[in-house]
Coordinates of C-alpha atoms in Angstrom, one line a residue:
Chain A
M1 CA -25.6 -2.1 -11.8
K2 CA -25.8 -5.6 -10.0
L3 CA -22.8 -7.9 -9.8
T4 CA -23.4 -11.7 -9.7
R5 CA -21.1 -13.6 -7.5
R6 CA -19.4 -15.1 -10.6
E7 CA -18.7 -11.5 -11.8
L8 CA -17.5 -10.5 -8.4
G9 CA -15.2 -13.3 -8.1
A10 CA -13.8 -12.8 -11.6
T11 CA -13.1 -9.2 -10.9
A12 CA -11.2 -9.8 -7.6
V13 CA -8.9 -12.3 -9.2
A14 CA -7.9 -9.6 -11.6
T15 CA -6.7 -6.9 -9.3
V16 CA -3.0 -6.3 -8.8
A17 CA -3.4 -6.5 -5.1
A18 CA -3.9 -10.1 -5.3
A19 CA -7.1 -10.0 -3.3
T20 CA -6.4 -13.1 -1.2
S21 CA -9.4 -13.2 0.8
Q22 CA -12.0 -11.9 -1.4
A23 CA -14.7 -13.6 -3.3
Q24 CA -13.1 -15.3 -6.1
T25 CA -13.6 -18.0 -8.8
P26 CA -10.5 -20.2 -8.9
P27 CA -9.1 -20.8 -12.6
P28 CA -9.8 -24.3 -14.0
P29 CA -6.6 -26.4 -13.3
D30 CA -6.5 -28.1 -16.7
Q31 CA -6.0 -24.5 -18.8
G32 CA -3.0 -23.2 -19.6
I33 CA -2.1 -20.1 -17.7
A34 CA -2.1 -17.9 -20.8
Q35 CA -5.7 -19.0 -21.6
V36 CA -6.6 -18.3 -18.0
V37 CA -5.2 -14.6 -18.2
R38 CA -6.9 -14.1 -21.7
D39 CA -10.3 -15.4 -20.0
A40 CA -9.8 -13.2 -17.1
N41 CA -9.4 -10.2 -19.6
R42 CA -12.4 -11.3 -21.4
R43 CA -14.5 -11.4 -18.4
N44 CA -13.3 -8.0 -17.4
A45 CA -14.4 -6.7 -20.8
E46 CA -17.7 -8.2 -20.6
A47 CA -18.4 -7.0 -17.1
L48 CA -17.4 -3.4 -18.6
A49 CA -19.4 -3.8 -21.7
K50 CA -22.7 -4.4 -19.3
F51 CA -22.1 -0.9 -18.0
E52 CA -24.2 1.9 -19.5
I53 CA -22.2 5.2 -19.9
P54 CA -23.9 8.7 -20.5
I55 CA -22.4 9.8 -23.9
E56 CA -21.0 12.9 -22.3
T57 CA -18.9 11.1 -19.8
E58 CA -15.0 11.8 -20.5
P59 CA -12.3 9.3 -19.4
A60 CA -10.9 10.1 -16.1
F61 CA -7.5 11.6 -17.3
Q62 CA -6.7 15.0 -18.4
F63 CA -4.2 16.2 -21.0
R64 CA -2.6 19.5 -20.0
A65 CA -1.0 21.6 -22.7
Chain B
M1 CA 21.1 -0.1 21.5
T2 CA 18.1 -1.8 23.3
D3 CA 15.0 -3.0 21.6
D4 CA 12.9 -0.2 22.9
V5 CA 14.8 1.9 20.4
Y6 CA 14.2 -0.3 17.4
F7 CA 10.5 0.0 18.1
A8 CA 10.3 3.5 19.0
T9 CA 8.5 6.1 16.9
I10 CA 10.0 8.8 14.9
T11 CA 9.1 11.4 17.4
E12 CA 10.5 9.4 20.3
L13 CA 13.7 8.8 18.3
N14 CA 14.3 12.4 17.4
D15 CA 13.7 13.4 21.0
R16 CA 16.3 11.1 22.2
L17 CA 18.7 12.1 19.5
R18 CA 18.2 15.8 20.6
K19 CA 18.7 14.7 24.1
K20 CA 22.1 13.1 23.1
E21 CA 21.1 9.8 24.4
F22 CA 22.9 8.4 21.3
T23 CA 24.4 9.9 18.2
C24 CA 23.0 9.6 14.6
V25 CA 25.7 7.5 13.6
E26 CA 25.1 5.0 16.5
L27 CA 21.3 5.0 15.4
V28 CA 22.1 4.5 12.0
K29 CA 24.8 1.7 12.4
G30 CA 22.3 0.0 14.9
F31 CA 19.5 -0.1 12.4
A32 CA 21.8 -0.9 9.4
E33 CA 23.3 -3.7 11.2
R34 CA 20.0 -5.2 12.0
L35 CA 18.8 -4.6 8.5
E36 CA 21.6 -6.5 7.2
K37 CA 21.5 -9.4 9.7
I38 CA 17.9 -9.9 10.3
G39 CA 16.4 -8.5 7.0
P40 CA 17.4 -11.7 5.0
R41 CA 15.2 -13.7 7.4
Y42 CA 12.2 -12.1 6.1
N43 CA 13.5 -11.7 2.3
A44 CA 13.0 -7.9 3.2
V45 CA 16.3 -6.5 1.9
A46 CA 17.1 -5.5 -1.6
L47 CA 20.0 -3.5 -1.2
P48 CA 22.0 -2.3 2.1
L49 CA 23.2 1.2 1.8
T50 CA 25.1 1.3 5.1
E51 CA 28.2 3.1 4.1
S52 CA 26.5 6.1 2.5
A53 CA 23.9 6.1 5.4
V54 CA 26.9 6.3 7.8
R55 CA 28.4 9.2 6.1
R56 CA 25.3 11.0 6.0
A57 CA 24.7 10.4 9.6
K58 CA 27.9 12.0 10.4
D59 CA 26.7 15.1 8.6
V60 CA 23.6 15.0 10.7
D61 CA 25.3 14.7 13.9
A62 CA 27.6 17.7 13.1
E63 CA 24.0 19.6 12.4
L64 CA 22.9 18.5 15.8
K65 CA 26.0 19.4 17.5
R66 CA 25.5 22.9 16.0
E67 CA 22.0 22.8 17.2
R68 CA 20.7 23.2 13.7
F69 CA 17.3 21.5 14.1
R70 CA 15.5 20.6 11.1
G71 CA 12.5 18.9 12.5
P72 CA 11.2 15.4 13.7
L73 CA 12.7 13.4 10.9
Q74 CA 16.1 14.6 11.3
G75 CA 18.5 11.7 12.1
I76 CA 15.9 8.9 11.5
P77 CA 17.0 6.0 9.5
F78 CA 14.5 4.6 7.0
G79 CA 14.1 2.3 4.2
A80 CA 12.7 2.5 0.5
K81 CA 10.9 0.1 -1.7
D82 CA 13.3 -0.9 -4.3
L83 CA 11.0 0.8 -7.2
L84 CA 12.5 4.3 -5.9
S85 CA 15.8 5.0 -7.7
V86 CA 18.9 6.4 -6.1
A87 CA 21.4 7.6 -8.4
G88 CA 24.3 5.4 -9.0
E89 CA 22.7 2.5 -7.2
I90 CA 21.2 -0.5 -8.2
T91 CA 17.2 -0.2 -8.5
S92 CA 16.0 -3.5 -9.4
W93 CA 12.2 -3.1 -9.3
G94 CA 12.2 -6.6 -7.7
A95 CA 12.7 -8.2 -11.0
K96 CA 15.2 -10.1 -12.5
P97 CA 15.4 -8.4 -16.0
F98 CA 16.3 -5.2 -14.1
A99 CA 18.7 -6.9 -11.3
S100 CA 21.7 -4.8 -12.3
Q101 CA 19.7 -1.5 -13.4
V102 CA 21.4 1.7 -12.2
L103 CA 19.7 4.7 -12.8
D104 CA 21.0 8.5 -13.2
E105 CA 18.4 10.2 -11.0
T106 CA 17.1 10.1 -7.2
A107 CA 13.5 9.9 -6.7
T108 CA 11.9 13.1 -5.6
V109 CA 10.5 11.6 -2.4
L110 CA 14.1 10.4 -1.4
T111 CA 15.5 14.0 -2.1
K112 CA 12.9 15.6 -0.1
L113 CA 13.5 13.0 2.9
D114 CA 17.2 13.8 2.6
K115 CA 16.5 17.4 3.1
T116 CA 14.7 16.7 6.3
G117 CA 17.8 15.0 7.5
S118 CA 16.4 11.5 7.6
V119 CA 18.9 8.9 6.5
L120 CA 18.3 6.1 3.8
I121 CA 19.8 2.9 5.0
G122 CA 18.6 0.5 2.4
K123 CA 16.3 -0.5 -0.3
L124 CA 13.7 -2.9 0.5
A125 CA 12.4 -6.0 -1.4
M126 CA 9.2 -6.0 -3.4
V127 CA 7.1 -8.2 -5.6
E128 CA 8.5 -8.1 -9.2
L129 CA 7.3 -4.8 -11.2
A130 CA 5.0 -4.1 -8.1
G131 CA 2.9 -7.0 -9.1
G132 CA 1.4 -5.7 -12.3
P133 CA -0.9 -6.5 -13.7
S134 CA -1.5 -9.8 -11.4
Y135 CA 0.5 -12.4 -10.0
R136 CA -0.3 -15.8 -8.6
F137 CA 2.3 -16.7 -5.8
P138 CA 3.9 -14.8 -3.1
N139 CA 7.4 -15.8 -4.4
A140 CA 6.8 -13.6 -7.3
S141 CA 10.0 -11.5 -6.6
L142 CA 13.5 -11.3 -7.5
F143 CA 14.2 -11.7 -3.7
G144 CA 11.8 -14.6 -2.9
P145 CA 8.6 -14.3 -1.1
G146 CA 8.1 -11.8 1.5
L147 CA 8.0 -13.5 4.9
N148 CA 5.9 -12.1 7.8
P149 CA 7.7 -11.4 11.0
W150 CA 4.6 -12.5 12.9
D151 CA 5.0 -16.2 11.2
R152 CA 7.6 -16.7 8.8
S153 CA 5.5 -19.5 7.0
R154 CA 3.0 -16.6 6.0
W155 CA 3.3 -13.9 3.5
S156 CA 4.2 -10.4 4.3
G157 CA 1.8 -9.1 1.6
G158 CA 2.6 -7.1 -1.5
S159 CA 3.8 -5.6 -3.3
S160 CA 5.5 -3.3 -0.8
S161 CA 6.7 -6.7 1.0
G162 CA 10.2 -5.7 2.4
S163 CA 8.6 -2.4 3.6
G164 CA 6.0 -4.0 5.6
S165 CA 8.1 -6.6 7.1
A166 CA 11.2 -4.3 7.9
V167 CA 8.8 -1.8 9.9
A168 CA 7.2 -4.7 11.7
A169 CA 10.4 -6.4 12.7
G170 CA 12.2 -3.1 14.0
L171 CA 14.7 -3.1 11.1
V172 CA 13.7 0.5 10.2
P173 CA 11.6 3.1 11.9
F174 CA 9.5 3.8 8.8
A175 CA 9.5 2.9 5.2
L176 CA 8.2 4.2 1.9
G177 CA 6.1 1.8 -0.1
S178 CA 3.9 2.3 -3.2
E179 CA 0.2 1.5 -4.0
T180 CA -1.6 0.9 -7.3
S181 CA -4.1 -1.2 -6.0
G182 CA -3.4 -2.4 -2.4
S183 CA 0.4 -2.5 -2.2
I184 CA 0.6 -0.3 1.0
L185 CA -2.5 -1.6 2.7
T186 CA -2.0 -5.2 2.2
P187 CA 1.6 -5.5 3.8
S188 CA 0.6 -2.9 6.4
S189 CA -2.5 -4.8 7.3
F190 CA -0.7 -8.4 7.1
C191 CA 2.4 -7.1 9.2
G192 CA 0.6 -5.2 11.8
I193 CA 2.0 -1.7 10.9
T194 CA 0.3 1.7 10.2
G195 CA 0.3 2.4 6.4
L196 CA -1.1 5.5 4.7
R197 CA -2.0 5.5 0.8
P198 CA -2.1 9.2 0.0
T199 CA -4.4 10.9 -2.4
Y200 CA -3.5 10.3 -6.2
G201 CA -1.1 13.3 -7.1
L202 CA -0.2 14.5 -3.4
V203 CA 3.3 12.7 -3.6
S204 CA 5.5 13.0 -6.6
R205 CA 6.3 9.6 -8.3
H206 CA 9.4 11.1 -10.2
G207 CA 12.1 8.4 -10.1
A208 CA 9.6 5.7 -9.2
M209 CA 8.8 2.8 -11.5
A210 CA 5.8 3.3 -13.2
L211 CA 3.0 0.4 -13.3
S212 CA 0.0 2.5 -13.8
W213 CA 0.2 6.2 -14.7
T214 CA -3.3 7.1 -13.5
M215 CA -3.1 4.8 -10.3
D216 CA 0.3 4.7 -8.8
K217 CA 0.8 6.5 -5.4
I218 CA 3.8 6.5 -2.9
G219 CA 3.3 6.7 0.8
P220 CA 4.8 6.0 4.2
M221 CA 4.6 2.8 6.3
C222 CA 5.2 3.5 9.8
R223 CA 4.8 2.5 13.5
S224 CA 1.8 4.9 14.1
A225 CA -0.6 7.3 12.5
E226 CA 1.4 10.2 13.8
D227 CA 4.5 8.9 12.2
C228 CA 2.6 8.6 8.8
G229 CA 1.5 12.3 9.2
L230 CA 5.2 13.3 9.7
V231 CA 6.5 11.3 6.9
L232 CA 3.8 12.4 4.5
Q233 CA 4.2 16.1 5.3
A234 CA 8.0 15.7 4.1
I235 CA 7.4 13.8 0.9
S236 CA 4.1 15.7 -0.2
G237 CA 4.2 18.6 -2.6
G238 CA 3.8 19.5 -6.3
D239 CA 6.4 18.4 -8.9
S240 CA 6.5 19.4 -12.4
N241 CA 8.4 16.2 -13.0
D242 CA 5.2 14.2 -12.3
P243 CA 2.5 14.7 -14.9
G244 CA 0.0 13.3 -12.2
S245 CA 1.1 15.8 -9.4
A246 CA -1.8 17.6 -7.9
G247 CA 0.5 20.4 -7.1
K248 CA -0.6 20.4 -3.5
S249 CA 1.3 20.0 -0.1
F250 CA 0.2 18.5 3.0
Y251 CA 0.8 19.8 6.4
Y252 CA 0.2 17.5 9.3
T253 CA -1.9 19.5 11.7
P254 CA -3.7 17.4 14.2
Q255 CA -4.1 20.5 16.4
Y256 CA -6.7 21.6 13.8
A257 CA -8.4 18.4 13.1
R258 CA -12.1 18.3 13.2
K259 CA -13.7 17.1 16.4
L260 CA -14.2 13.3 16.1
S261 CA -17.7 13.6 17.4
D262 CA -18.5 15.9 14.4
L263 CA -17.6 13.1 11.9
K264 CA -19.9 10.6 10.4
A265 CA -18.4 7.0 9.3
G266 CA -19.9 4.8 6.9
V267 CA -19.8 1.2 7.6
A268 CA -21.2 -1.9 6.1
T269 CA -22.5 -4.3 8.7
V270 CA -22.4 -7.0 6.1
D271 CA -18.6 -6.8 6.2
L272 CA -18.6 -8.9 9.6
E273 CA -20.0 -11.8 7.4
W274 CA -17.2 -11.5 4.8
V275 CA -14.3 -11.6 7.2
E276 CA -12.9 -14.9 8.5
P277 CA -15.1 -16.0 11.4
E278 CA -12.2 -15.7 13.9
M279 CA -11.6 -12.2 12.8
R280 CA -15.2 -11.0 13.5
P281 CA -14.9 -10.3 17.2
V282 CA -11.6 -8.4 16.6
I283 CA -13.4 -6.1 13.8
E284 CA -16.5 -5.7 16.1
A285 CA -14.2 -4.5 19.0
A286 CA -12.3 -2.2 16.9
L287 CA -15.4 -0.5 15.4
E288 CA -16.7 -0.3 19.0
T289 CA -13.5 1.6 19.9
I290 CA -14.0 3.9 16.9
R291 CA -17.5 4.7 18.1
S292 CA -16.3 5.5 21.6
L293 CA -13.8 8.0 20.1
G294 CA -16.9 10.2 19.0
P295 CA -17.6 9.4 15.4
K296 CA -21.2 8.3 14.4
T297 CA -21.4 5.1 12.4
V298 CA -24.0 4.8 9.9
E299 CA -24.7 2.2 7.3
A300 CA -23.1 3.0 4.0
K301 CA -23.0 1.1 0.6
L302 CA -19.9 1.1 -1.8
P303 CA -20.8 2.5 -5.2
D304 CA -21.9 -0.4 -7.3
F305 CA -19.2 -0.8 -9.9
P306 CA -17.1 -3.7 -11.3
H307 CA -14.1 -2.5 -9.3
G308 CA -11.9 -5.5 -10.0
A309 CA -12.7 -5.5 -13.6
L310 CA -11.9 -1.7 -13.8
A311 CA -8.6 -1.9 -12.0
G312 CA -7.7 -5.0 -13.8
T313 CA -8.3 -3.4 -17.3
V314 CA -6.6 0.0 -16.3
V315 CA -3.5 -1.6 -14.7
A316 CA -3.0 -4.2 -17.4
A317 CA -3.3 -2.0 -20.3
E318 CA -1.1 0.8 -18.8
G319 CA 1.4 -1.7 -17.3
S320 CA 1.8 -3.6 -20.5
S321 CA 2.3 -0.5 -22.3
I322 CA 5.0 0.8 -19.9
F323 CA 6.8 -2.6 -20.2
E324 CA 6.1 -3.3 -23.9
Q325 CA 9.8 -3.5 -24.7
L326 CA 10.3 -5.9 -21.9
I327 CA 7.5 -7.9 -23.3
T328 CA 8.5 -7.8 -27.0
S329 CA 12.1 -8.3 -26.3
G330 CA 11.3 -11.8 -24.4
K331 CA 13.0 -10.6 -21.4
V332 CA 9.6 -10.8 -19.7
N333 CA 10.2 -14.5 -19.5
E334 CA 12.8 -14.0 -16.8
L335 CA 10.1 -12.9 -14.4
V336 CA 9.2 -15.5 -11.7
D337 CA 5.5 -15.6 -11.8
A338 CA 4.0 -17.5 -14.9
R339 CA 0.6 -15.5 -14.4
Q340 CA 2.4 -12.2 -14.3
I341 CA 4.4 -13.0 -17.3
E342 CA 1.2 -14.0 -19.4
G343 CA -0.7 -11.1 -17.9
L344 CA 1.9 -8.6 -19.1
K345 CA 1.7 -10.2 -22.6
A346 CA -2.0 -10.3 -22.7
G347 CA -2.3 -6.7 -21.6
L348 CA -0.8 -5.6 -24.9
D349 CA -3.9 -7.0 -26.6
I350 CA -6.5 -5.2 -24.7
P351 CA -8.5 -3.1 -27.0
A352 CA -8.5 0.7 -26.8
K353 CA -12.3 0.8 -26.4
D354 CA -11.9 -1.6 -23.2
Y355 CA -9.4 0.8 -21.6
L356 CA -11.2 4.0 -22.4
K357 CA -14.6 2.4 -21.4
A358 CA -12.8 1.7 -18.0
M359 CA -11.5 5.2 -17.8
R360 CA -14.8 6.6 -18.5
I361 CA -16.4 4.4 -15.9
R362 CA -13.9 5.6 -13.5
S363 CA -15.4 9.1 -14.0
L364 CA -18.6 7.8 -12.9
L365 CA -17.0 6.2 -9.9
K366 CA -15.4 9.3 -8.9
R367 CA -18.7 11.1 -9.1
K368 CA -20.5 8.5 -7.0
F369 CA -17.7 8.7 -4.3
R370 CA -18.3 12.5 -4.1
E371 CA -22.1 11.8 -3.6
L372 CA -21.2 9.3 -0.8
F373 CA -18.9 11.6 0.8
A374 CA -21.6 14.3 0.9
D375 CA -23.2 11.8 3.4
V376 CA -20.3 10.4 5.3
D377 CA -17.0 11.9 6.3
V378 CA -15.1 8.5 6.0
I379 CA -15.6 4.9 5.1
I380 CA -14.5 2.2 7.8
A381 CA -13.9 -1.2 6.8
P382 CA -11.8 -4.3 7.6
G383 CA -8.3 -3.8 5.9
R384 CA -8.2 -7.1 4.7
Y385 CA -11.1 -9.8 5.0
G386 CA -8.5 -12.5 6.1
I387 CA -5.1 -12.9 7.8
A388 CA -1.8 -13.3 5.8
P389 CA -2.0 -16.6 3.9
P390 CA 0.7 -19.2 4.0
I391 CA 3.6 -18.5 1.5
S392 CA 3.0 -21.8 -0.3
E393 CA -0.7 -20.9 -1.2
P394 CA -1.6 -19.3 -4.5
L395 CA -3.1 -15.9 -4.1
D396 CA -6.1 -16.6 -6.5
G397 CA -7.9 -19.0 -4.2
S398 CA -7.2 -21.9 -6.6
G399 CA -5.4 -23.8 -3.7
N400 CA -8.3 -23.7 -1.4
R401 CA -9.6 -27.2 -0.6
G402 CA -13.0 -28.2 0.0
A403 CA -16.3 -26.4 -0.7
P404 CA -16.2 -22.6 -0.9
P405 CA -18.0 -20.9 2.0
A406 CA -21.2 -19.6 1.4
R407 CA -21.2 -15.7 0.6
P408 CA -23.0 -13.1 1.8
S409 CA -25.8 -11.8 -0.5
S410 CA -24.3 -8.1 -0.7
P411 CA -20.7 -7.2 -1.2
G412 CA -20.3 -4.8 1.7
M413 CA -17.2 -3.0 1.4
N414 CA -15.5 -5.7 -0.4
G415 CA -13.8 -4.1 -3.3
L416 CA -13.0 -0.9 -1.4
I417 CA -9.4 -1.3 -2.1
P418 CA -9.6 -1.2 -6.1
A419 CA -12.5 1.5 -5.7
G420 CA -10.5 3.5 -3.5
N421 CA -7.4 3.4 -5.8
L422 CA -9.6 3.9 -8.9
A423 CA -10.9 7.1 -7.5
G424 CA -7.7 8.2 -6.1
L425 CA -8.7 8.3 -2.5
P426 CA -6.5 8.4 0.6
A427 CA -6.5 5.5 3.1
L428 CA -5.0 4.5 6.4
S429 CA -4.5 1.1 7.5
L430 CA -4.7 0.8 11.2
P431 CA -3.6 -2.4 13.3
C432 CA -6.7 -3.2 15.3
G433 CA -6.0 -6.7 16.9
F434 CA -5.1 -10.3 16.1
S435 CA -6.7 -13.3 14.8
R436 CA -4.8 -16.7 15.2
G437 CA -1.9 -14.8 16.2
M438 CA -1.6 -12.7 13.1
P439 CA -2.3 -8.9 12.7
V440 CA -5.7 -7.6 11.8
S441 CA -6.5 -4.0 10.6
L442 CA -9.2 -1.5 9.8
Q443 CA -8.9 0.7 6.8
I444 CA -10.1 4.3 6.9
V445 CA -10.9 5.9 3.5
G446 CA -11.9 9.3 3.0
P447 CA -12.4 12.1 0.2
P448 CA -9.4 13.4 -1.8
F449 CA -7.1 15.2 0.5
S450 CA -8.7 14.2 3.8
E451 CA -5.5 12.8 5.1
N452 CA -5.5 15.0 8.2
T453 CA -9.0 13.5 9.0
L454 CA -8.0 10.0 8.6
L455 CA -4.8 10.6 10.8
A456 CA -6.8 12.3 13.6
I457 CA -9.0 9.2 13.8
G458 CA -5.9 7.0 13.7
R459 CA -4.1 9.0 16.2
E460 CA -6.9 9.0 18.7
F461 CA -7.6 5.1 18.0
Q462 CA -3.9 4.6 18.8
S463 CA -4.1 6.6 22.0
R464 CA -6.7 4.3 23.3
T465 CA -5.2 1.0 22.1
D466 CA -1.7 -0.6 21.8
W467 CA -2.1 -3.0 18.9
H468 CA 0.4 -0.9 17.0
K469 CA 3.0 -1.2 19.8
R470 CA 2.9 -5.1 19.7
R471 CA 6.1 -6.6 18.7
P472 CA 6.5 -9.8 16.6
P473 CA 8.5 -12.6 18.1
A474 CA 12.2 -12.0 18.4
P475 CA 14.0 -13.5 15.4
G476 CA 16.4 -16.2 16.0
V477 CA 19.3 -15.3 13.9

């Protein structure tokens, strides 16, 4: 899967590490912060949606009885 | 007590204790006074624990007098990020809504360190709630912005801010930090210290604030790779109280490390285009030093995944679930950072399908890393692609003036921090020089449970360089 610069920027903003020096798309200054956050989550969801996952792939956690 | 004591390694301090150059009480009092006096200059201190530390130090002195030697950590003072609980003491998680929180249990890692005879002298400041799911300004903390000992107008990094600045400024010989996605590596890099993010599950998180059940790790932040090995050995091990525990222990065995000339290190040349221009010669020289140690470097490519989107989705979904009560009660609004407040609220609305998709893609990412580590033993990349930013600057780049610089066509290892965290991989941050007077680092990442290999490279690197021994300007108190 190829990432565009825009996608790369959007994903970097979302990381908890506050990726200060990585590729980023600054949020538009005229939008409310809540909208900025919702937009970032939407872009994250869109980036994940483009990813094709083999049907047999299980999530990366285990339940241990 | 002289400055050489405050910047000595664990092994050096322990050796001097055993030679009776000073007592444990003297050592603990020296560091504790320094932490209380100088720590506030960097907003590094959450809670001094001097009284209990001096009591503990008296016990250690009695043991040393009886020649009951426990090992290299015996008598060594240290600090712990304020997300680790100490029974009966305030554990604030760096956040106003928890500013007076007192928990009943002591974190497993602190109990383990206590058994080695090391002495907790204080809790260290942190970004509120370890920064999850994201934050916009360095001042996102109950304690104010973490200030960098190399330049107090710059950030110490987060979320283990106080751990980074306290070690760098010689206020503690070592500290514990935690990492969900960059919170050990970033302050280690910005402050010029050596930090180790262990493999997911190697160190118990019982008694630590949870931000992301599937990504949180606790690790050492020290003066050298050797010190990181000694601390990791003490805090690692299975714990039935931690559902994520791998049930494994770590033994620091540099004597059995693979010959460095047998190792193959993956690098991405394009990383040199990503780093700030002033940093390029520093990173180039550091990579040349790595090659001179023996490892062969080959071109490698980070598995092609939307790392930031994955980490963002996982941390937001898990973090908001963990803090659901804080969010729904409205107390979340007491946090400092508006972006963090809104991020926590919005995280509750992440659909299950998105979270599960992220977790399924993580499985694929893990597989791709396994394939990559069949070709190379470690990955080496810049620790950060720029130096510590000014504390006044937003962390999302929106404060940058002028046109953005041209971006290289390939991402290189950009994204290695979220990618490595998503895959649960260990990483070592090594100071490797300075740019504009600020520390610069390399990160070395390996397959799960390869800490001894990472530390062997770090130890050799630090035997040939002295970047890890450099001291920040003396603080004017």
